[in-house]
Amino acid sequence: MASIHKEILIEVGPEYVWAAVRDVGAVHQRLVPGIVIDAYLKGDSRVVTFANGAVVRELIVDVDDEARRFVYAVVEGSLPFRHHQASIQVFAAGSGWSRVVWITDVVPDEFVARVSELVEQGTDVMKQTLEKEAAG
């Protein structure tokens, strides 16, 4: 199993960042527009459509407001993961700043490069989107 760790600083307060992260049905609007083009809730899951046409169903494992931590697991999709679980957690990082930690566990290892690329792109777009939205 491989773990992908990505940490970024966002020049927006943690309450604002957490409000966007915890709005799990609006990931395509509030966090990563352009990477995710559609998302909707279906029972205890969300269905996400990526810009490349891939569609996955993610089980919503936890939305913890106290810890500002969201956990999800891919349970259906075009890639045959044996295991995929991720968490996004938001921390205060000084006045008006947030530290976002995104950890993804993936099996088999052959998908690590593809998932790492998506996480890298996702954090870049997340930072741009939240900072732009908060400034405007």
PDB file of C-alpha atoms in Angstrom:
ATOM      1  CA  MET A   1       0.000   0.000   0.000  1.00  0.00           C
ATOM      2  CA  ALA A   2       1.175   3.504  -0.766  1.00  0.00           C
ATOM      3  CA  SER A   3       0.294   6.704   1.044  1.00  0.00           C
ATOM      4  CA  ILE A   4       0.317  10.015  -0.752  1.00  0.00           C
ATOM      5  CA  HIS A   5       0.816  13.019   1.543  1.00  0.00           C
ATOM      6  CA  LYS A   6       0.243  16.555   0.317  1.00  0.00           C
ATOM      7  CA  GLU A   7       0.270  19.665   2.480  1.00  0.00           C
ATOM      8  CA  ILE A   8      -0.461  23.230   1.362  1.00  0.00           C
ATOM      9  CA  LEU A   9      -0.849  26.657   2.913  1.00  0.00           C
ATOM     10  CA  ILE A  10      -3.855  28.721   1.885  1.00  0.00           C
ATOM     11  CA  GLU A  11      -4.132  32.419   2.638  1.00  0.00           C
ATOM     12  CA  VAL A  12      -7.674  32.058   3.981  1.00  0.00           C
ATOM     13  CA  GLY A  13      -8.830  31.340   7.536  1.00  0.00           C
ATOM     14  CA  PRO A  14      -9.558  27.737   8.521  1.00  0.00           C
ATOM     15  CA  GLU A  15     -13.286  28.283   9.110  1.00  0.00           C
ATOM     16  CA  TYR A  16     -13.697  29.433   5.507  1.00  0.00           C
ATOM     17  CA  VAL A  17     -11.614  26.573   4.095  1.00  0.00           C
ATOM     18  CA  TRP A  18     -13.413  24.004   6.243  1.00  0.00           C
ATOM     19  CA  ALA A  19     -16.825  25.281   5.133  1.00  0.00           C
ATOM     20  CA  ALA A  20     -15.834  24.557   1.528  1.00  0.00           C
ATOM     21  CA  VAL A  21     -14.273  21.151   2.277  1.00  0.00           C
ATOM     22  CA  ARG A  22     -17.254  19.954   4.342  1.00  0.00           C
ATOM     23  CA  ASP A  23     -19.673  20.920   1.541  1.00  0.00           C
ATOM     24  CA  VAL A  24     -18.978  17.510   0.024  1.00  0.00           C
ATOM     25  CA  GLY A  25     -21.676  17.697  -2.645  1.00  0.00           C
ATOM     26  CA  ALA A  26     -20.209  20.900  -4.086  1.00  0.00           C
ATOM     27  CA  VAL A  27     -16.579  19.803  -4.545  1.00  0.00           C
ATOM     28  CA  HIS A  28     -16.880  20.684  -8.250  1.00  0.00           C
ATOM     29  CA  GLN A  29     -17.900  24.254  -7.423  1.00  0.00           C
ATOM     30  CA  ARG A  30     -16.130  25.157  -4.177  1.00  0.00           C
ATOM     31  CA  LEU A  31     -12.825  23.258  -4.219  1.00  0.00           C
ATOM     32  CA  VAL A  32     -11.648  21.873  -7.546  1.00  0.00           C
ATOM     33  CA  PRO A  33     -13.673  23.310 -10.442  1.00  0.00           C
ATOM     34  CA  GLY A  34     -12.319  22.151 -13.765  1.00  0.00           C
ATOM     35  CA  ILE A  35     -10.849  18.964 -12.320  1.00  0.00           C
ATOM     36  CA  VAL A  36     -14.206  17.744 -11.030  1.00  0.00           C
ATOM     37  CA  ILE A  37     -17.041  18.833 -13.320  1.00  0.00           C
ATOM     38  CA  ASP A  38     -19.981  17.364 -11.410  1.00  0.00           C
ATOM     39  CA  ALA A  39     -20.777  15.874  -8.018  1.00  0.00           C
ATOM     40  CA  TYR A  40     -23.935  14.868  -6.225  1.00  0.00           C
ATOM     41  CA  LEU A  41     -24.872  13.092  -3.035  1.00  0.00           C
ATOM     42  CA  LYS A  42     -26.509   9.686  -3.178  1.00  0.00           C
ATOM     43  CA  GLY A  43     -27.281   8.193   0.230  1.00  0.00           C
ATOM     44  CA  ASP A  44     -24.041   7.896   2.209  1.00  0.00           C
ATOM     45  CA  SER A  45     -21.934   8.515  -0.898  1.00  0.00           C
ATOM     46  CA  ARG A  46     -21.122  11.145  -3.446  1.00  0.00           C
ATOM     47  CA  VAL A  47     -20.790  10.514  -7.145  1.00  0.00           C
ATOM     48  CA  VAL A  48     -17.994  12.527  -8.748  1.00  0.00           C
ATOM     49  CA  THR A  49     -17.367  13.126 -12.451  1.00  0.00           C
ATOM     50  CA  PHE A  50     -13.874  14.213 -13.448  1.00  0.00           C
ATOM     51  CA  ALA A  51     -12.992  16.365 -16.458  1.00  0.00           C
ATOM     52  CA  ASN A  52     -11.554  13.317 -18.235  1.00  0.00           C
ATOM     53  CA  GLY A  53     -14.968  11.606 -18.031  1.00  0.00           C
ATOM     54  CA  ALA A  54     -14.106   9.218 -15.189  1.00  0.00           C
ATOM     55  CA  VAL A  55     -16.911   8.700 -12.688  1.00  0.00           C
ATOM     56  CA  VAL A  56     -16.401   7.363  -9.161  1.00  0.00           C
ATOM     57  CA  ARG A  57     -18.631   6.716  -6.198  1.00  0.00           C
ATOM     58  CA  GLU A  58     -17.051   7.736  -2.922  1.00  0.00           C
ATOM     59  CA  LEU A  59     -18.323   6.514   0.414  1.00  0.00           C
ATOM     60  CA  ILE A  60     -18.435   9.431   2.849  1.00  0.00           C
ATOM     61  CA  VAL A  61     -16.693   7.913   5.865  1.00  0.00           C
ATOM     62  CA  ASP A  62     -16.610  10.946   8.175  1.00  0.00           C
ATOM     63  CA  VAL A  63     -17.203  14.687   8.275  1.00  0.00           C
ATOM     64  CA  ASP A  64     -15.769  15.793  11.613  1.00  0.00           C
ATOM     65  CA  ASP A  65     -16.468  19.474  12.306  1.00  0.00           C
ATOM     66  CA  GLU A  66     -14.453  19.527  15.535  1.00  0.00           C
ATOM     67  CA  ALA A  67     -11.290  18.148  13.918  1.00  0.00           C
ATOM     68  CA  ARG A  68     -12.103  19.791  10.542  1.00  0.00           C
ATOM     69  CA  ARG A  69     -11.477  16.440   8.874  1.00  0.00           C
ATOM     70  CA  PHE A  70     -13.257  14.848   5.925  1.00  0.00           C
ATOM     71  CA  VAL A  71     -12.667  11.174   5.050  1.00  0.00           C
ATOM     72  CA  TYR A  72     -13.858   9.379   1.933  1.00  0.00           C
ATOM     73  CA  ALA A  73     -13.194   6.090   0.143  1.00  0.00           C
ATOM     74  CA  VAL A  74     -13.593   5.234  -3.537  1.00  0.00           C
ATOM     75  CA  VAL A  75     -15.870   2.196  -3.680  1.00  0.00           C
ATOM     76  CA  GLU A  76     -16.777   2.181  -7.394  1.00  0.00           C
ATOM     77  CA  GLY A  77     -15.187   3.608 -10.482  1.00  0.00           C
ATOM     78  CA  SER A  78     -13.207   3.140 -13.643  1.00  0.00           C
ATOM     79  CA  LEU A  79      -9.955   2.261 -11.848  1.00  0.00           C
ATOM     80  CA  PRO A  80      -9.927  -1.134 -10.140  1.00  0.00           C
ATOM     81  CA  PHE A  81      -8.634  -0.037  -6.750  1.00  0.00           C
ATOM     82  CA  ARG A  82      -8.376  -2.739  -4.129  1.00  0.00           C
ATOM     83  CA  HIS A  83      -8.307   0.085  -1.604  1.00  0.00           C
ATOM     84  CA  HIS A  84      -8.588   3.866  -1.811  1.00  0.00           C
ATOM     85  CA  GLN A  85      -9.229   6.050   1.201  1.00  0.00           C
ATOM     86  CA  ALA A  86      -8.390   9.705   1.654  1.00  0.00           C
ATOM     87  CA  SER A  87      -8.676  12.401   4.284  1.00  0.00           C
ATOM     88  CA  ILE A  88      -8.540  16.155   4.001  1.00  0.00           C
ATOM     89  CA  GLN A  89      -7.912  18.025   7.224  1.00  0.00           C
ATOM     90  CA  VAL A  90      -7.809  21.786   7.799  1.00  0.00           C
ATOM     91  CA  PHE A  91      -5.623  23.396  10.480  1.00  0.00           C
ATOM     92  CA  ALA A  92      -5.118  26.995  11.551  1.00  0.00           C
ATOM     93  CA  ALA A  93      -1.725  28.258  10.391  1.00  0.00           C
ATOM     94  CA  GLY A  94      -1.472  31.754  11.779  1.00  0.00           C
ATOM     95  CA  SER A  95      -3.704  34.769  11.370  1.00  0.00           C
ATOM     96  CA  GLY A  96      -5.771  34.364   8.220  1.00  0.00           C
ATOM     97  CA  TRP A  97      -3.976  31.226   7.011  1.00  0.00           C
ATOM     98  CA  SER A  98      -4.858  27.541   6.812  1.00  0.00           C
ATOM     99  CA  ARG A  99      -2.761  24.424   6.464  1.00  0.00           C
ATOM    100  CA  VAL A 100      -4.520  21.695   4.501  1.00  0.00           C
ATOM    101  CA  VAL A 101      -3.278  18.118   4.745  1.00  0.00           C
ATOM    102  CA  TRP A 102      -4.544  15.611   2.175  1.00  0.00           C
ATOM    103  CA  ILE A 103      -3.555  11.977   2.713  1.00  0.00           C
ATOM    104  CA  THR A 104      -4.567   9.242   0.289  1.00  0.00           C
ATOM    105  CA  ASP A 105      -3.930   5.519   0.735  1.00  0.00           C
ATOM    106  CA  VAL A 106      -3.981   3.485  -2.483  1.00  0.00           C
ATOM    107  CA  VAL A 107      -3.698  -0.206  -3.391  1.00  0.00           C
ATOM    108  CA  PRO A 108      -2.347  -1.409  -5.790  1.00  0.00           C
ATOM    109  CA  ASP A 109       0.808   0.647  -6.153  1.00  0.00           C
ATOM    110  CA  GLU A 110       0.383   0.899  -9.931  1.00  0.00           C
ATOM    111  CA  PHE A 111      -2.201   3.674  -9.387  1.00  0.00           C
ATOM    112  CA  VAL A 112       0.008   5.834  -7.161  1.00  0.00           C
ATOM    113  CA  ALA A 113       1.405   7.996  -9.988  1.00  0.00           C
ATOM    114  CA  ARG A 114      -2.053   8.733 -11.416  1.00  0.00           C
ATOM    115  CA  VAL A 115      -3.573   9.505  -8.004  1.00  0.00           C
ATOM    116  CA  SER A 116      -0.532  11.598  -6.991  1.00  0.00           C
ATOM    117  CA  GLU A 117      -0.972  13.710 -10.116  1.00  0.00           C
ATOM    118  CA  LEU A 118      -4.653  14.297  -9.303  1.00  0.00           C
ATOM    119  CA  VAL A 119      -3.829  15.257  -5.705  1.00  0.00           C
ATOM    120  CA  GLU A 120      -1.121  17.661  -6.906  1.00  0.00           C
ATOM    121  CA  GLN A 121      -3.471  19.290  -9.430  1.00  0.00           C
ATOM    122  CA  GLY A 122      -6.297  19.274  -6.895  1.00  0.00           C
ATOM    123  CA  THR A 123      -4.343  21.098  -4.206  1.00  0.00           C
ATOM    124  CA  ASP A 124      -3.153  23.724  -6.714  1.00  0.00           C
ATOM    125  CA  VAL A 125      -6.716  24.381  -7.898  1.00  0.00           C
ATOM    126  CA  MET A 126      -8.076  24.267  -4.336  1.00  0.00           C
ATOM    127  CA  LYS A 127      -5.623  26.954  -3.218  1.00  0.00           C
ATOM    128  CA  GLN A 128      -6.365  29.188  -6.222  1.00  0.00           C
ATOM    129  CA  THR A 129     -10.126  28.741  -5.936  1.00  0.00           C
ATOM    130  CA  LEU A 130     -10.371  29.440  -2.199  1.00  0.00           C
ATOM    131  CA  GLU A 131      -8.018  32.408  -2.218  1.00  0.00           C
ATOM    132  CA  LYS A 132      -9.764  33.968  -5.222  1.00  0.00           C
ATOM    133  CA  GLU A 133     -13.249  33.352  -3.779  1.00  0.00           C
ATOM    134  CA  ALA A 134     -12.305  34.766  -0.376  1.00  0.00           C
ATOM    135  CA  ALA A 135     -10.728  37.873  -1.923  1.00  0.00           C
ATOM    136  CA  GLY A 136     -13.733  38.613  -4.139  1.00  0.00           C
TER     137      GLY A 136
END
